[in-house]
XYZ file of C-alpha atoms in Angstrom:
683
model
C -20.783 -3.856 -18.776
C -17.396 -2.389 -19.725
C -14.201 -2.348 -17.670
C -10.879 -0.518 -17.744
C -9.549 -2.671 -20.581
C -12.497 -1.660 -22.793
C -11.811 2.030 -22.170
C -8.429 1.767 -23.912
C -9.304 2.398 -27.574
C -7.142 0.922 -30.333
C -7.145 2.738 -33.686
C -5.663 1.951 -37.055
C -5.447 5.580 -38.194
C -2.620 8.155 -38.025
C -1.943 9.608 -34.606
C -1.848 13.125 -36.077
C -5.635 12.985 -36.502
C -6.115 12.844 -32.735
C -3.028 14.500 -31.187
C -0.735 17.444 -31.774
C 2.909 16.848 -30.874
C 4.564 19.607 -28.821
C 7.997 18.676 -27.457
C 10.237 15.709 -26.749
C 10.333 14.292 -23.214
C 13.139 11.770 -23.641
C 14.402 8.815 -25.592
C 15.038 5.265 -24.446
C 16.459 2.111 -25.882
C 13.404 1.123 -27.937
C 11.547 4.372 -28.530
C 10.938 8.039 -27.930
C 8.441 9.873 -25.710
C 6.878 13.204 -26.717
C 4.288 15.461 -25.130
C 1.055 15.944 -27.083
C -2.403 17.501 -26.751
C -5.616 15.606 -27.507
C -7.926 17.300 -30.027
C -11.084 15.908 -28.453
C -10.539 16.583 -24.729
C -7.600 19.082 -24.733
C -5.813 16.790 -22.273
C -2.020 16.570 -22.114
C -0.683 13.122 -22.848
C 2.696 11.405 -23.210
C 2.987 9.619 -26.563
C 5.408 6.701 -26.612
C 6.705 5.958 -30.113
C 8.201 2.497 -30.487
C 9.036 0.224 -33.376
C 6.907 -2.832 -33.978
C 10.051 -4.920 -34.265
C 10.777 -4.346 -30.571
C 7.368 -5.787 -29.600
C 5.873 -7.658 -32.565
C 3.300 -9.544 -30.495
C 1.996 -6.459 -28.672
C 2.857 -7.924 -25.266
C 3.325 -4.541 -23.564
C -0.085 -3.292 -24.701
C -1.869 -6.475 -23.662
C -0.218 -6.330 -20.239
C -1.050 -2.684 -19.604
C -4.695 -3.366 -20.495
C -4.940 -5.594 -17.404
C -3.313 -3.159 -14.944
C -5.424 -0.732 -12.948
C -3.520 0.768 -10.005
C -2.971 4.385 -8.819
C 0.832 3.948 -8.878
C 1.053 2.369 -12.355
C 1.081 4.524 -15.490
C -2.287 4.443 -17.269
C -2.747 3.736 -20.964
C -5.537 5.605 -22.818
C -5.252 4.953 -26.571
C -3.101 3.117 -29.095
C -2.483 3.905 -32.784
C -1.199 1.221 -35.149
C -1.333 2.397 -38.738
C -0.785 -0.503 -41.177
C 1.439 1.543 -43.493
C 3.602 2.753 -40.597
C 6.267 0.689 -38.844
C 5.728 2.339 -35.464
C 3.157 1.987 -32.692
C 1.972 5.033 -30.715
C 0.833 4.678 -27.099
C -1.059 7.602 -25.515
C -0.304 7.407 -21.800
C -0.554 9.500 -18.650
C 1.765 12.524 -18.565
C 4.147 12.676 -15.593
C 5.604 16.172 -15.446
C 8.049 15.339 -12.663
C 10.164 13.172 -14.947
C 12.325 10.199 -13.949
C 13.272 9.765 -10.326
C 17.011 10.581 -10.764
C 16.299 13.914 -12.476
C 13.606 14.802 -9.964
C 15.813 13.964 -6.973
C 18.892 15.865 -8.168
C 17.327 18.875 -9.891
C 14.168 19.865 -8.067
C 14.414 19.035 -4.364
C 17.988 18.207 -3.324
C 18.758 16.778 -0.907
C 16.011 14.221 -0.318
C 15.218 13.359 3.262
C 14.946 9.802 4.505
C 11.293 10.305 5.437
C 10.543 11.426 1.858
C 12.446 8.430 0.497
C 10.212 6.184 2.601
C 7.103 7.717 0.987
C 8.438 7.192 -2.553
C 9.485 3.601 -1.853
C 6.171 2.785 -0.130
C 4.201 3.816 -3.219
C 6.530 1.818 -5.471
C 6.140 -1.280 -3.292
C 2.353 -0.878 -3.451
C 2.504 -1.211 -7.250
C 4.803 -4.255 -6.966
C 2.468 -5.884 -4.431
C -0.387 -5.425 -6.914
C 1.683 -7.115 -9.631
C 2.630 -10.009 -7.366
C -1.028 -10.575 -6.496
C -1.644 -11.129 -10.208
C 1.411 -13.420 -10.555
C 3.179 -10.810 -12.701
C 6.513 -9.049 -12.503
C 7.947 -5.897 -14.011
C 11.378 -7.293 -14.773
C 13.213 -3.968 -15.090
C 12.876 -2.041 -11.810
C 15.347 0.852 -11.827
C 15.241 4.572 -10.934
C 14.797 5.531 -14.616
C 11.529 3.528 -14.777
C 10.045 5.347 -11.786
C 8.385 8.669 -12.654
C 7.064 11.459 -10.442
C 3.680 12.926 -11.372
C 4.421 16.592 -10.470
C 7.609 18.602 -10.761
C 6.520 21.515 -8.522
C 5.634 19.463 -5.424
C 7.894 17.885 -2.772
C 8.056 14.097 -2.481
C 5.620 14.053 0.454
C 2.903 15.543 -1.793
C 3.771 13.725 -5.001
C 2.723 10.474 -6.688
C 5.089 7.726 -7.839
C 4.370 5.980 -11.161
C 5.866 2.728 -12.443
C 6.407 2.602 -16.222
C 7.910 0.544 -19.073
C 6.249 -2.883 -19.090
C 8.294 -4.022 -22.038
C 10.051 -7.208 -23.065
C 11.428 -7.887 -19.548
C 7.977 -8.037 -17.935
C 6.650 -11.491 -17.129
C 6.272 -13.979 -14.330
C 9.850 -15.221 -13.861
C 12.070 -12.218 -13.138
C 12.106 -11.208 -9.429
C 11.558 -7.526 -8.718
C 12.526 -7.342 -5.043
C 16.365 -7.328 -5.422
C 16.210 -4.543 -8.004
C 13.858 -2.601 -5.713
C 16.655 -2.683 -3.143
C 18.876 -0.903 -5.674
C 16.244 1.828 -6.019
C 16.190 2.207 -2.244
C 19.992 2.381 -2.196
C 19.886 5.215 -4.739
C 17.190 7.059 -2.761
C 19.264 6.874 0.413
C 22.268 8.159 -1.513
C 20.278 11.131 -2.797
C 19.416 11.964 0.819
C 22.803 13.692 0.817
C 22.801 14.910 -2.787
C 25.131 12.206 -4.114
C 24.663 10.388 -7.403
C 23.467 7.184 -5.794
C 24.406 4.910 -8.683
C 27.784 3.752 -7.356
C 27.249 3.838 -3.615
C 29.369 1.438 -1.609
C 29.139 0.283 1.955
C 31.783 1.732 4.268
C 32.592 1.597 7.948
C 32.214 4.730 10.010
C 34.562 5.039 12.969
C 33.324 8.250 14.577
C 32.589 8.203 18.283
C 29.234 8.848 19.844
C 25.709 7.690 19.015
C 26.557 7.038 15.335
C 29.541 4.764 15.986
C 27.699 1.635 14.799
C 25.641 3.401 12.122
C 25.184 1.948 8.655
C 26.949 4.416 6.380
C 27.422 4.815 2.643
C 30.225 6.830 1.132
C 31.057 8.133 -2.310
C 33.840 10.546 -3.048
C 34.414 11.329 0.617
C 30.761 12.126 1.435
C 29.295 10.149 4.320
C 25.561 9.385 4.218
C 24.156 8.053 7.472
C 20.859 6.170 7.452
C 18.738 4.810 10.249
C 19.166 1.274 11.476
C 15.662 0.381 10.325
C 16.529 1.456 6.769
C 19.714 -0.602 6.955
C 17.752 -3.657 8.058
C 15.226 -3.287 5.212
C 18.008 -2.833 2.677
C 19.617 -6.080 3.812
C 16.306 -7.945 3.617
C 15.831 -7.007 -0.041
C 18.601 -9.441 -0.885
C 16.638 -12.369 0.576
C 15.209 -14.940 -1.808
C 11.826 -15.252 -0.051
C 11.317 -11.557 0.674
C 8.136 -10.138 -0.911
C 6.624 -6.699 -1.409
C 3.944 -7.443 1.164
C 6.554 -8.183 3.832
C 8.490 -5.076 2.876
C 5.381 -2.912 3.321
C 5.042 -4.213 6.891
C 8.628 -3.338 7.814
C 9.310 -1.171 10.840
C 11.069 1.487 8.708
C 7.739 2.590 7.202
C 6.083 2.480 10.616
C 8.796 4.698 12.071
C 8.432 7.096 9.137
C 4.687 7.411 9.817
C 5.313 8.129 13.490
C 7.969 10.721 12.670
C 10.890 8.694 14.043
C 12.882 8.748 10.792
C 15.369 11.659 10.788
C 14.652 14.648 8.579
C 17.935 16.313 7.704
C 17.981 20.089 7.347
C 21.593 20.455 6.222
C 23.909 18.643 3.846
C 27.513 17.799 4.784
C 30.242 19.542 2.854
C 33.264 17.937 1.238
C 36.623 18.665 2.819
C 38.542 21.295 0.753
C 41.620 20.238 -1.178
C 45.161 21.511 -0.492
C 45.114 23.903 -3.429
C 41.846 25.403 -2.244
C 43.266 25.827 1.266
C 46.368 27.615 -0.044
C 44.242 29.852 -2.249
C 42.061 30.722 0.743
C 45.132 31.634 2.806
C 46.488 33.804 -0.011
C 43.167 35.592 -0.322
C 43.070 36.262 3.390
C 46.665 37.624 3.353
C 45.730 39.819 0.418
C 42.614 40.978 2.226
C 44.650 42.136 5.209
C 46.683 44.428 2.973
C 43.637 45.965 1.269
C 42.164 49.245 2.172
C 38.591 50.192 2.916
C 37.683 50.473 -0.760
C 38.970 47.002 -1.525
C 41.922 48.147 -3.675
C 45.483 47.100 -2.718
C 47.491 49.897 -1.084
C 50.769 51.047 -2.602
C 53.683 52.125 -0.421
C 53.046 53.311 3.095
C 49.572 53.586 4.479
C 48.332 55.906 7.161
C 47.232 54.820 10.627
C 43.518 54.890 9.785
C 44.022 52.620 6.784
C 46.229 50.279 8.805
C 43.664 50.124 11.603
C 40.882 49.503 9.095
C 42.907 46.719 7.450
C 43.570 45.085 10.824
C 39.872 45.192 11.698
C 39.006 43.695 8.285
C 41.492 40.850 8.824
C 40.035 40.172 12.255
C 36.544 39.991 10.755
C 37.798 37.584 8.107
C 39.301 35.334 10.783
C 36.055 35.345 12.740
C 34.081 34.628 9.574
C 36.346 31.681 8.666
C 36.073 30.250 12.159
C 32.290 30.596 12.010
C 32.153 28.854 8.612
C 34.285 25.982 9.892
C 32.041 25.594 12.918
C 28.879 25.626 10.780
C 30.368 23.035 8.431
C 31.285 20.800 11.361
C 27.820 21.179 12.901
C 26.179 20.440 9.534
C 28.167 17.221 9.176
C 27.202 16.138 12.678
C 23.568 16.921 11.959
C 23.633 14.906 8.756
C 25.129 11.893 10.532
C 22.702 12.013 13.451
C 20.241 9.114 13.485
C 17.409 8.202 15.855
C 18.859 10.511 18.538
C 17.788 13.583 16.545
C 15.940 15.941 18.931
C 13.652 17.317 16.200
C 11.565 14.507 14.713
C 9.060 16.068 12.367
C 6.135 13.943 11.311
C 5.459 13.389 7.615
C 2.193 15.016 6.556
C -0.661 12.444 6.555
C -1.579 13.356 3.001
C 1.973 12.768 1.879
C 1.628 9.001 1.860
C -1.137 9.216 -0.757
C -0.108 12.314 -2.703
C -2.647 14.656 -1.097
C -5.648 14.928 1.210
C -8.482 12.470 0.588
C -12.096 13.372 -0.124
C -14.861 12.821 2.450
C -16.655 9.481 1.904
C -19.973 10.544 3.453
C -22.000 9.894 0.269
C -20.173 6.790 -0.924
C -22.894 4.269 0.008
C -25.748 6.200 -1.735
C -23.548 6.589 -4.820
C -22.731 2.882 -4.728
C -26.453 2.018 -4.594
C -27.127 4.421 -7.473
C -24.352 2.842 -9.518
C -25.832 -0.631 -8.908
C -29.502 0.277 -9.400
C -29.050 2.573 -12.411
C -29.176 1.487 -16.064
C -26.139 -0.003 -17.754
C -25.702 3.132 -19.864
C -25.233 5.182 -16.664
C -22.427 2.890 -15.536
C -20.754 3.207 -18.927
C -20.972 7.005 -18.740
C -19.475 7.105 -15.230
C -16.613 4.760 -16.154
C -15.714 6.914 -19.163
C -15.896 10.027 -16.962
C -13.606 8.386 -14.380
C -11.036 7.752 -17.091
C -11.135 11.430 -18.170
C -10.780 13.055 -14.730
C -8.511 16.057 -14.281
C -5.734 15.874 -11.723
C -7.526 18.426 -9.521
C -10.503 16.055 -9.070
C -8.520 12.836 -9.353
C -6.002 13.600 -6.582
C -8.388 13.438 -3.549
C -10.179 10.403 -5.000
C -6.856 8.615 -5.486
C -5.894 9.412 -1.900
C -9.256 8.072 -0.670
C -8.762 4.804 -2.577
C -5.298 4.270 -1.102
C -6.503 5.070 2.411
C -9.279 2.505 2.040
C -6.779 -0.001 0.656
C -4.717 0.254 3.844
C -1.020 0.379 4.700
C -0.389 -2.948 2.976
C -2.201 -2.305 -0.331
C -3.212 -4.996 -2.804
C -4.797 -2.704 -5.428
C -8.467 -3.623 -4.837
C -11.092 -2.825 -2.190
C -12.652 -5.806 -0.425
C -15.597 -5.994 1.957
C -13.257 -5.895 4.962
C -11.535 -2.767 3.654
C -14.837 -0.895 3.402
C -16.189 -2.150 6.732
C -13.079 -1.210 8.696
C -12.076 2.089 7.070
C -15.209 3.748 5.677
C -16.401 4.835 9.177
C -13.028 6.508 9.744
C -13.439 8.587 6.558
C -16.845 10.139 7.200
C -19.266 7.320 6.334
C -21.689 7.001 9.233
C -22.699 3.369 8.829
C -21.740 0.535 6.505
C -24.849 -1.441 5.427
C -25.170 -5.164 5.927
C -25.619 -5.852 2.210
C -22.281 -4.299 1.247
C -21.068 -7.664 -0.072
C -24.019 -7.875 -2.480
C -23.465 -4.312 -3.631
C -19.839 -5.087 -4.448
C -20.882 -8.189 -6.380
C -23.272 -6.030 -8.396
C -20.758 -3.245 -9.049
C -17.735 -5.418 -9.833
C -17.303 -6.069 -13.525
C -15.769 -9.512 -12.878
C -18.316 -10.734 -10.368
C -15.736 -11.351 -7.649
C -16.974 -8.752 -5.176
C -14.052 -6.280 -5.075
C -13.618 -2.793 -6.539
C -10.893 -1.849 -8.997
C -9.381 1.621 -9.046
C -11.355 2.859 -12.083
C -14.646 1.398 -10.805
C -14.083 3.128 -7.473
C -13.467 6.431 -9.252
C -16.698 6.025 -11.253
C -18.660 5.507 -8.032
C -16.929 8.122 -5.866
C -16.964 10.984 -8.393
C -20.775 11.123 -8.308
C -23.295 11.986 -10.992
C -23.750 15.552 -9.756
C -20.046 16.310 -10.236
C -20.172 14.988 -13.797
C -23.365 16.874 -14.705
C -22.449 20.246 -13.160
C -18.919 20.619 -14.561
C -17.257 20.464 -17.947
C -16.422 16.833 -17.187
C -19.881 15.887 -18.477
C -19.289 17.656 -21.797
C -15.875 16.011 -22.217
C -17.390 12.607 -21.426
C -20.097 13.187 -24.039
C -17.474 14.080 -26.650
C -15.493 10.938 -25.848
C -18.576 8.734 -26.260
C -19.589 10.543 -29.466
C -16.965 8.946 -31.660
C -18.314 10.187 -35.022
C -18.768 13.763 -33.673
C -22.307 14.170 -35.024
C -23.696 15.619 -31.785
C -25.424 12.432 -30.617
C -24.458 9.084 -29.096
C -25.765 6.318 -31.311
C -25.594 2.539 -31.246
C -22.508 2.626 -33.473
C -20.753 4.946 -31.010
C -21.465 2.603 -28.111
C -20.253 -0.332 -30.160
C -16.741 1.162 -30.113
C -16.637 0.720 -26.325
C -18.846 -2.320 -25.839
C -18.286 -4.457 -28.923
C -16.619 -7.140 -26.793
C -19.389 -7.438 -24.213
C -22.616 -6.640 -26.096
C -24.220 -7.058 -29.500
C -26.005 -4.412 -31.563
C -29.462 -5.472 -30.409
C -28.277 -5.354 -26.804
C -26.956 -1.817 -27.311
C -30.289 -0.727 -28.771
C -32.016 -2.186 -25.722
C -29.528 -0.339 -23.532
C -30.481 3.015 -25.089
C -34.160 2.159 -24.822
C -33.752 1.253 -21.158
C -32.135 4.609 -20.413
C -34.294 6.896 -22.618
C -37.483 4.977 -23.268
C -36.697 4.873 -27.002
C -33.935 3.811 -29.335
C -33.155 7.262 -30.697
C -29.606 8.673 -30.539
C -28.692 10.330 -27.266
C -27.953 14.060 -27.540
C -26.260 16.256 -24.943
C -29.545 17.267 -23.284
C -30.602 13.651 -22.881
C -27.095 12.771 -21.643
C -27.321 15.379 -18.878
C -30.913 14.311 -18.166
C -29.769 10.783 -17.306
C -27.210 12.218 -14.897
C -29.867 14.452 -13.295
C -32.184 11.476 -12.715
C -29.311 9.575 -11.154
C -28.604 12.515 -8.833
C -32.228 12.458 -7.607
C -31.942 8.701 -7.082
C -28.805 9.255 -5.022
C -30.619 11.756 -2.781
C -33.422 9.259 -2.216
C -30.954 6.564 -1.236
C -29.291 8.972 1.194
C -32.543 10.014 2.893
C -34.505 6.745 3.071
C -33.667 3.289 4.321
C -33.932 0.651 1.610
C -34.127 -3.147 1.850
C -31.180 -5.369 1.111
C -29.977 -5.356 -2.456
C -30.977 -8.294 -4.651
C -28.541 -9.403 -7.303
C -29.578 -8.908 -10.891
C -29.390 -11.752 -13.470
C -26.323 -10.117 -15.045
C -24.534 -10.048 -11.675
C -25.366 -13.719 -11.068
C -23.993 -14.571 -14.496
C -20.754 -12.728 -13.745
C -20.521 -14.507 -10.386
C -20.862 -17.926 -12.036
C -18.225 -16.944 -14.584
C -15.828 -15.917 -11.800
C -16.348 -19.187 -9.943
C -15.805 -21.359 -13.014
C -12.729 -19.363 -14.041
C -11.126 -19.668 -10.614
C -11.794 -23.429 -10.604
C -9.651 -23.880 -13.697
C -11.950 -23.252 -16.653
C -10.409 -20.547 -18.843
C -12.010 -17.300 -19.901
C -9.265 -15.628 -21.981
C -10.340 -11.942 -21.881
C -10.483 -11.682 -18.073
C -8.964 -14.950 -16.843
C -5.880 -13.520 -15.093
C -7.736 -10.640 -13.462
C -10.518 -12.889 -12.168
C -8.052 -15.417 -10.742
C -6.038 -12.670 -9.053
C -9.158 -11.140 -7.514
C -10.416 -14.513 -6.336
C -7.043 -15.138 -4.732
C -7.267 -11.830 -2.862
C -10.824 -12.570 -1.718
C -9.861 -16.075 -0.563
C -6.883 -14.695 1.359
C -9.135 -12.140 3.072
C -11.662 -14.865 3.965
C -8.901 -17.098 5.358
C -7.542 -14.217 7.425
C -11.031 -13.459 8.735
C -11.565 -17.125 9.630
C -8.277 -17.241 11.551
C -9.162 -14.057 13.430
C -12.546 -15.494 14.418
C -10.920 -18.748 15.536
C -8.389 -16.790 17.592
C -11.183 -14.728 19.199
C -13.139 -17.882 20.037
C -10.077 -19.525 21.558
C -9.325 -16.471 23.692
C -12.957 -16.267 24.799
C -12.905 -19.921 25.900
C -9.658 -19.348 27.762
C -11.105 -16.320 29.568
C -14.276 -18.251 30.467
C -12.261 -21.156 31.849
C -10.136 -18.779 33.898
C -13.248 -17.041 35.203
C -14.826 -20.358 36.237
C -11.609 -21.340 38.003
C -11.654 -18.093 39.986
C -15.331 -18.432 40.859
C -14.850 -22.007 42.157
C -15.045 -22.180 46.010
C -11.832 -23.173 47.791
C -11.747 -26.722 49.201
C -11.957 -26.769 53.002
C -9.266 -28.719 54.840
C -10.470 -32.052 56.187
C -9.936 -32.716 59.916
C -7.048 -34.926 60.914
C -7.836 -38.613 61.230
C -8.227 -40.179 64.628
C -5.281 -42.583 65.299
C -7.623 -45.115 66.969
C -10.023 -45.158 63.995
C -7.130 -45.389 61.585
C -5.617 -48.380 63.401
C -8.979 -50.180 63.541
C -9.473 -49.556 59.832
C -6.060 -50.959 59.007
C -6.619 -54.029 61.178
C -10.028 -54.720 59.640
C -8.696 -54.436 56.144
C -5.810 -56.742 57.021
C -8.145 -59.379 58.530
C -10.485 -59.295 55.558
C -7.628 -59.767 53.147
C -6.319 -62.786 55.040
C -9.710 -64.480 54.888
C -9.393 -64.591 51.114
C -13.102 -63.925 50.506
C -12.529 -60.835 48.396
C -9.111 -59.440 47.453
C -8.548 -55.698 47.712
C -6.891 -54.121 44.672
C -3.490 -52.565 45.059
C -3.507 -48.805 45.523
C -1.473 -46.422 43.444
C 1.619 -44.660 44.601
C 0.805 -41.363 46.346
C 3.011 -38.484 47.334
C 2.897 -36.866 50.729
C 1.826 -33.271 51.118
C 4.948 -32.294 53.013
C 7.636 -33.643 50.718
C 8.570 -35.574 47.607
C 8.920 -38.949 49.392
C 6.555 -41.560 47.933
C 4.913 -44.266 49.984
C 3.533 -47.483 48.518
C 0.573 -48.829 50.481
C -0.237 -52.499 50.133
C -3.697 -53.275 51.463
C -2.909 -56.984 51.688
C -0.130 -56.682 54.332
C 0.172 -54.689 57.515
C 0.981 -50.994 57.604
C 2.587 -48.639 60.063
C 0.077 -45.981 61.170
C 2.858 -43.435 61.722
C 3.754 -43.490 58.002
C 0.134 -43.111 56.833
C -0.748 -39.558 55.783
C -4.170 -38.122 55.145
C -4.247 -38.849 51.356
C -3.298 -42.465 52.080
C -6.028 -42.583 54.675
C -8.574 -41.378 52.131
C -7.526 -44.101 49.687
C -7.795 -46.759 52.392
C -11.238 -45.492 53.358
C -12.356 -45.619 49.747
C -11.109 -49.207 49.375
C -12.858 -50.172 52.593
C -16.159 -48.790 51.306
C -15.774 -50.782 48.098
C -15.132 -53.889 50.170
C -18.288 -53.356 52.205
C -20.334 -52.896 49.051
C -18.968 -56.066 47.540
C -19.782 -58.034 50.706
């Protein structure tokens, strides 16, 4: 079975045979990026042209083959012509451009709530990298792209790019992420953000102790929660997972982060003030038509000029008041009376799709032939943004507010019912083991897309035709064994591919478009049957058991080079989820025992007070115990020290000597009675 790494095709032919270059998108230190159109699917791609000298070992390509996250730029194809000294990478096209250009050109000024959305998506990608023991190494605003240029930040998608020579496992990414946050907070007021410095703000009122940046005389006030998070980024042990749990993001979700509607204005210079005064003096001497009057003017013109000057004064006073109010509004923090909530879809780039049919589609994906899974994975990699956007939002909602880039059993059990799925089956863990390419029991982003898109969507739209063209590599109108070998040469042999076609069609003939759509139609009928009838628990196939054994041996230390890092990272996530579940169960059991003990203590009947001892009986008892001790027949053990009920004074009672009955309290009497009974038994 193929995975996301197998979908990235590597060719040794010229890139001009597959793409048509259109325009340049930018140029960096090691290469150039141009926009191009694919001949086969008519999809828009970004082609990165870089010299082989900058990356002779192909480290960037090998690293991007392992990454599968909604907030990391996807790689589709590579072209390495032997006679050419350049390598061409066909990647996902982000029309919004780099974060600095997007922030300063399209939607200035950014609001702090929108900055929280952008930073949350970036931290999700970094958390995914840290789970795989990887690092980006070059986190900066220029390496953060926005997917759309015509959408505000709350409805956009953040993409992390440029896994070049700095990427690895040694360089920390958290301090540089703090610099990105600093720039975002600077752009909240339209400033450049690259040279922001901390400054003290001495204004009176609710913002007297606010954390303020300044650049060129412009004050940018941020909330105290944002200030606290920015300070934590400098910590050595601070991680992306801890940052995602910070209160700043929680306040942004609840609408407690201020949303500024006005930008403060810079104070005018002296020359500008003098020019404004000169213009106003000149305006007083102008007539109704706007031309300067020569010589004497009549009374009507003079009256009109006076009224015009009065209007100018009122207008200037109004402008000064608006400017002052705008500055106050920009510096207002948590005390802002209008706290608008960020749209729920804004945290994931759009509204998510309903997950009502996810379980039947998951069963169809597991029970169908291997060729069907290959077709759905290729279709998931060729999705348009219109179909991909709600599926991406659904994946991130299932992944939770502290995302790790994969869907575990706990994620599906806790969040599927909230997204339209009526009931999560008990064999969901077995279904995930069957569907996961690595045998760990979690879903990657591309595998989730292949399941959630559904066979009916692929068969009824042009997505099915585009998928068929992608699989038909030689463009002869049929999918043959040689075509499948391009995708599955690393996981299957030729005889296995022939058996795969025979399993899907009943024969080993090439698969044409009609047969391709016929397989999807059969899968759609199977999905309807799974949705209408109750089926027994899923039994793992031999291939799934083999993948499970491979995952266990790889995580124990035995290497499997093609998928070693991914399997170890997934096993680590699964083990962390199991440990968290075990701790939660232990905490529930401990609380239940504590509640039961408290309930038993309340249900216990109160002890009735014993009647006071008779002084005559007490004296006789003391005398008898004294006489028996003097006889020496059987010594009475010394009693312990007891405290009286009325105070803290302790009395030591020695049963061998005499005792004053006035100093004997009821507890002492009980001890004496108990010793007397023991004496009688011994006699």
